[in-house]
XYZ file of C-alpha atoms in Angstrom:
391
model
C 0.000 0.000 0.000
C 1.410 3.383 -0.984
C 0.386 6.591 0.602
C 1.626 9.959 -0.559
C 2.017 13.104 1.447
C 2.095 16.143 -0.842
C 4.159 19.104 0.207
C 4.010 22.382 -1.703
C 6.983 24.668 -2.303
C 4.765 27.751 -2.668
C 1.317 28.394 -1.209
C -1.641 29.191 -3.419
C -3.825 32.189 -2.754
C -7.152 31.173 -1.309
C -8.859 34.505 -2.105
C -12.257 33.028 -1.402
C -14.962 34.514 0.777
C -13.145 37.845 1.056
C -9.762 36.325 2.060
C -6.883 38.465 0.861
C -3.164 37.963 1.086
C -1.766 40.442 3.638
C 0.774 41.729 1.104
C -1.933 42.991 -1.218
C -3.602 46.291 -0.220
C -7.392 46.756 -0.543
C -8.625 47.859 -3.947
C -5.755 46.305 -5.867
C -6.123 43.002 -7.671
C -3.657 40.509 -6.190
C -0.934 39.085 -8.385
C -1.411 35.395 -9.071
C 1.090 33.239 -7.185
C 2.646 30.506 -9.273
C 3.597 27.152 -7.765
C 7.193 26.586 -8.830
C 7.602 23.031 -7.587
C 5.818 20.235 -5.756
C 7.256 17.286 -3.870
C 6.064 13.842 -2.861
C 7.153 11.746 0.100
C 6.504 8.098 -0.639
C 5.533 5.763 2.211
C 6.648 2.150 1.759
C 5.138 -0.861 3.516
C 4.864 -4.525 2.562
C 3.698 -6.187 5.792
C 0.923 -4.936 8.042
C 1.142 -5.463 11.840
C -0.509 -8.871 11.429
C 2.164 -10.052 9.027
C -0.115 -9.860 5.981
C 1.180 -8.609 2.643
C -0.342 -5.286 1.627
C 1.302 -5.360 -1.813
C 2.306 -8.241 -4.041
C 5.396 -6.892 -5.811
C 7.905 -8.437 -3.420
C 11.447 -7.079 -3.750
C 14.180 -9.444 -4.890
C 15.413 -10.035 -1.338
C 12.020 -11.295 -0.130
C 11.416 -13.589 -3.095
C 13.658 -16.177 -1.421
C 12.037 -17.205 1.909
C 15.315 -18.718 3.109
C 16.987 -15.300 3.009
C 14.145 -13.760 4.974
C 14.376 -16.545 7.565
C 18.092 -15.873 8.062
C 17.452 -12.191 8.706
C 14.586 -13.042 11.071
C 16.987 -15.267 13.008
C 19.408 -12.342 13.338
C 16.584 -10.169 14.660
C 15.633 -12.838 17.204
C 19.235 -13.206 18.351
C 19.439 -9.449 18.779
C 16.376 -9.393 21.014
C 17.754 -12.148 23.252
C 21.088 -10.332 23.494
C 19.385 -7.035 24.287
C 17.315 -8.493 27.109
C 20.313 -10.171 28.703
C 22.409 -7.011 28.392
C 19.752 -5.081 30.318
C 19.805 -7.801 32.995
C 23.595 -7.494 33.245
C 23.270 -3.786 33.897
C 20.551 -4.303 36.495
C 22.809 -6.722 38.379
C 25.790 -4.361 38.382
C 27.843 -6.218 35.751
C 27.502 -3.606 33.013
C 27.478 0.165 32.883
C 24.664 2.260 31.425
C 23.323 0.442 28.374
C 21.218 1.698 25.437
C 18.582 -0.884 24.542
C 17.521 -1.498 20.941
C 14.185 -3.139 21.783
C 11.754 -2.503 18.917
C 14.444 -1.394 16.465
C 15.395 -4.857 15.232
C 13.992 -4.593 11.698
C 15.495 -1.164 11.068
C 18.939 -2.047 12.398
C 19.374 -5.573 11.033
C 18.175 -4.492 7.589
C 20.958 -1.894 7.443
C 23.711 -4.358 8.274
C 22.464 -7.081 5.949
C 21.955 -4.711 3.007
C 25.404 -3.097 3.126
C 28.484 -4.433 1.349
C 31.589 -5.129 3.407
C 33.501 -2.295 1.684
C 30.792 0.200 2.589
C 31.286 2.349 5.673
C 28.946 2.424 8.655
C 28.777 5.410 10.999
C 26.506 4.274 13.862
C 24.931 6.051 16.759
C 25.027 3.996 19.964
C 22.340 1.319 19.743
C 22.651 -0.154 16.230
C 23.981 -3.520 17.411
C 21.879 -5.423 14.879
C 23.612 -3.644 12.003
C 27.010 -4.169 13.589
C 26.476 -7.862 14.353
C 25.608 -8.385 10.685
C 28.923 -6.698 9.837
C 30.987 -8.947 12.114
C 31.065 -7.118 15.451
C 31.009 -9.586 18.368
C 28.390 -9.215 21.107
C 31.143 -9.436 23.745
C 32.679 -6.293 22.223
C 29.406 -4.398 22.656
C 29.366 -5.492 26.304
C 32.983 -4.410 26.789
C 32.156 -0.955 25.435
C 29.196 -0.464 27.768
C 31.251 -2.004 30.550
C 33.700 0.883 30.283
C 36.447 -0.984 28.449
C 37.631 0.979 25.427
C 38.877 -2.210 23.784
C 35.255 -2.796 22.869
C 35.539 0.056 20.381
C 38.376 -1.795 18.636
C 35.782 -4.246 17.427
C 35.772 -7.020 14.840
C 34.292 -6.442 11.423
C 35.317 -3.855 8.809
C 38.145 -1.722 10.152
C 36.854 1.266 8.198
C 33.563 1.394 10.131
C 33.306 4.158 12.707
C 33.114 3.555 16.444
C 29.978 4.153 18.527
C 29.064 7.816 18.687
C 27.332 9.219 21.759
C 27.505 12.913 20.759
C 24.253 13.415 18.885
C 24.352 13.525 15.057
C 28.110 14.118 14.668
C 28.330 10.676 13.045
C 26.364 12.079 10.104
C 29.245 14.419 9.298
C 31.724 11.538 9.605
C 29.714 9.540 7.088
C 29.481 12.498 4.696
C 33.267 12.868 4.875
C 33.765 9.195 4.071
C 31.311 9.482 1.170
C 33.246 12.460 -0.187
C 36.456 10.409 -0.084
C 34.787 7.588 -2.027
C 33.610 10.018 -4.692
C 37.027 11.652 -5.025
C 38.685 8.233 -5.335
C 35.962 6.986 -7.703
C 35.368 3.966 -5.475
C 32.014 2.135 -5.718
C 31.437 2.382 -1.974
C 28.676 3.895 0.148
C 28.689 5.538 3.563
C 25.667 4.837 5.750
C 24.732 6.839 8.829
C 21.962 6.457 11.394
C 20.399 9.217 13.468
C 17.317 9.414 15.685
C 14.303 11.678 15.323
C 15.803 14.022 17.901
C 19.197 13.964 16.208
C 17.592 15.013 12.935
C 16.995 18.405 14.551
C 20.730 18.985 14.984
C 22.806 21.192 12.722
C 25.275 18.333 12.210
C 22.555 16.327 10.487
C 21.470 19.218 8.275
C 25.061 20.011 7.350
C 25.710 16.401 6.363
C 22.685 16.008 4.103
C 23.207 19.461 2.584
C 26.759 18.734 1.465
C 25.698 15.249 0.339
C 23.039 16.757 -1.891
C 25.187 19.601 -3.174
C 28.045 17.258 -4.092
C 25.900 14.208 -4.942
C 27.778 12.007 -2.495
C 27.257 8.248 -2.087
C 25.569 8.648 1.289
C 22.528 6.895 2.761
C 21.217 8.722 5.830
C 18.714 6.765 7.917
C 16.529 8.529 10.477
C 15.296 5.859 12.879
C 12.214 7.696 14.073
C 11.390 5.919 17.334
C 9.098 8.785 18.406
C 11.084 9.836 21.497
C 14.314 11.808 21.947
C 14.797 10.652 25.540
C 11.757 12.370 27.120
C 10.974 14.729 24.230
C 8.243 13.427 21.875
C 8.602 13.676 18.133
C 5.760 16.238 17.934
C 7.890 18.692 19.935
C 10.938 18.213 17.688
C 9.381 19.573 14.507
C 6.034 20.488 12.990
C 7.031 18.856 9.702
C 4.507 16.236 8.626
C 7.347 13.776 8.002
C 11.014 13.710 8.921
C 11.835 12.399 5.463
C 10.873 15.731 3.909
C 13.907 17.317 5.565
C 15.884 15.836 2.702
C 13.890 17.801 0.111
C 15.628 21.051 1.051
C 18.959 19.282 0.500
C 17.863 18.181 -2.951
C 18.138 14.475 -2.233
C 15.775 11.541 -2.742
C 13.684 11.127 0.411
C 11.349 8.347 1.482
C 9.432 7.244 4.561
C 9.220 3.539 5.360
C 7.538 1.347 7.964
C 10.541 0.714 10.195
C 8.870 -2.329 11.767
C 8.587 -4.029 8.373
C 11.799 -5.878 7.535
C 10.821 -6.431 3.905
C 10.048 -2.746 3.344
C 13.267 -1.692 5.058
C 15.364 -3.978 2.871
C 13.568 -2.889 -0.302
C 14.233 0.787 0.398
C 17.812 0.255 1.583
C 18.743 -1.992 -1.344
C 17.465 0.678 -3.739
C 19.241 3.533 -1.929
C 22.561 1.684 -1.729
C 22.400 0.741 -5.398
C 21.671 4.353 -6.395
C 24.588 5.660 -4.359
C 26.982 2.969 -5.560
C 26.283 3.799 -9.199
C 26.785 7.539 -8.832
C 23.151 8.641 -8.535
C 23.557 10.469 -5.257
C 22.344 10.263 -1.659
C 19.079 9.117 -0.127
C 17.365 10.060 3.118
C 15.262 7.281 4.679
C 12.887 7.866 7.577
C 12.205 4.533 9.297
C 9.095 4.904 11.444
C 9.319 2.645 14.491
C 8.979 2.899 18.269
C 11.348 2.703 21.220
C 9.802 -0.057 23.318
C 12.432 0.307 26.036
C 13.703 3.147 28.184
C 16.101 5.466 26.352
C 18.928 3.839 28.304
C 19.080 1.930 31.563
C 19.634 5.325 33.241
C 16.169 6.412 32.116
C 12.648 5.632 33.380
C 10.261 6.209 30.484
C 7.237 5.602 32.721
C 7.655 9.149 33.977
C 6.845 10.696 30.611
C 5.172 8.059 28.397
C 1.599 6.883 28.551
C 1.223 3.148 29.172
C -1.480 2.861 26.504
C 0.881 4.304 23.894
C 3.529 1.700 24.648
C 0.956 -1.103 24.630
C -0.265 -0.006 21.203
C 3.327 0.066 19.932
C 3.872 -3.540 21.058
C 1.050 -4.556 18.705
C 3.124 -3.190 15.781
C 6.540 -4.510 16.802
C 8.765 -6.073 14.110
C 9.528 -9.617 15.308
C 5.988 -10.903 15.716
C 5.052 -9.298 12.393
C 7.784 -11.083 10.455
C 7.279 -14.351 12.365
C 3.583 -14.397 11.412
C 4.459 -13.744 7.785
C 7.028 -16.557 7.671
C 4.629 -18.968 9.390
C 1.931 -18.008 6.899
C 4.096 -18.992 3.915
C 5.271 -22.201 5.612
C 8.858 -21.070 6.162
C 8.780 -21.047 9.987
C 6.966 -22.849 12.786
C 6.798 -23.118 16.576
C 9.280 -25.992 16.769
C 11.932 -24.026 14.856
C 11.142 -20.956 16.934
C 11.738 -22.729 20.239
C 14.893 -24.442 18.999
C 16.298 -21.153 17.753
C 15.525 -19.362 21.016
C 17.482 -22.006 22.939
C 20.404 -21.639 20.545
C 20.308 -17.860 20.875
C 20.351 -18.057 24.660
C 23.330 -20.412 24.592
C 25.241 -18.171 22.170
C 24.503 -15.032 24.166
C 25.577 -16.742 27.403
C 28.855 -17.659 25.715
C 29.414 -14.020 24.759
C 28.533 -12.819 28.255
C 30.944 -15.274 29.831
C 33.709 -14.123 27.495
C 33.013 -10.518 28.500
C 32.977 -11.310 32.216
C 36.212 -13.292 31.908
C 38.084 -10.466 30.159
C 40.958 -9.143 32.249
C 40.446 -5.517 33.306
C 42.826 -3.014 31.804
C 45.187 -1.042 34.056
C 43.776 2.226 35.350
C 46.080 4.414 33.261
C 44.738 2.879 30.035
C 41.916 5.432 30.112
C 44.451 7.980 28.874
C 45.883 5.845 26.083
C 43.122 6.180 23.474
C 42.505 9.915 23.758
C 45.458 11.485 21.898
C 48.340 10.393 19.702
C 50.525 12.425 22.072
C 49.187 13.270 25.519
C 49.204 16.939 26.588
C 51.460 17.633 29.556
C 48.595 17.963 32.064
C 47.155 14.582 31.100
C 50.605 12.994 31.217
C 50.848 14.160 34.811
C 47.418 12.716 35.582
C 48.393 9.414 33.992
C 51.489 9.204 36.169
C 49.397 9.958 39.243
C 46.995 7.180 38.278
C 49.877 4.738 37.949
C 51.197 5.643 41.387
C 47.727 5.385 42.911
C 47.255 1.943 41.379
C 50.647 0.747 42.641
C 49.617 1.695 46.161
C 46.547 -0.488 45.784
C 44.213 2.482 45.536
């Protein structure tokens, strides 16, 4: 099902029932205003919340049920990992952790659609994309456990590390995309930002230069409706977040972010466009943050329980599971067997994280600068002495 939201670049004069444009004085016939351009934001969805197809033209990816099953299994693994990571934090074995509950379709689709040579500039909760690109779950746990070695993760060495400052990763991705264009390399930079982050100047700067220079960039806004405690309606009055890309002159689309098939269809198209020199794409993936913002947050203080309950009815895993069961590609026996395997694999990763030897105290200084400033060198020496004394 396609829905279109029409946005006009110039308003038309109503001039009905005595209405008059304020710029036109009484007694003078107003000049006709000409519409110079119109724009459409396409909304893409293949599966409804019940897992039923709403359109029959399945993209190439979804024409092979086995491929869809493999991606569903990655989404299921991610959910098991996420739940156990939250439990680790609650029991004091992990620092503050950013859950990805409800984002599985959006994140896993990114990682499975990208080529290895492409560059990923994540935010701080896109584990599903990173797992698909070779990052180990134990490395995610090390990062949130305060061990900087987690940022030296497996997978493509050219991918960027986790980025907690909001939206700066968009500029990093635009820079990488510029390098690919200059070198004439068929590679794409992909960045992810939240609905709140799309209000930052860093985001606007990145998409503006990408449009102006036609860079191979795919910018994904994962619109989970909440920027910590600030709802999406207070971020912008724009009807969609996708339309922000129109001002940058880039292709922009809104997609059901809980629909794995729709996400892959849109991402595959955007990556192909960028790889073949046709410029950037802005994708708004509409989903919902089913968890707290992080384990340091309590969303019950600002979110209505009925809203969260309604969002659970649209969540991505049950939707895709129902679809796969409906076409005979998945069943309860396989579901239970896979859950047990996921739990065993996640436990193995947790045990590896817990068994990792802590770094010496002074290591916190070793990844900040190529050459430490004199004041930090002094602090490092003090830390070494403090540690020697058993501090």
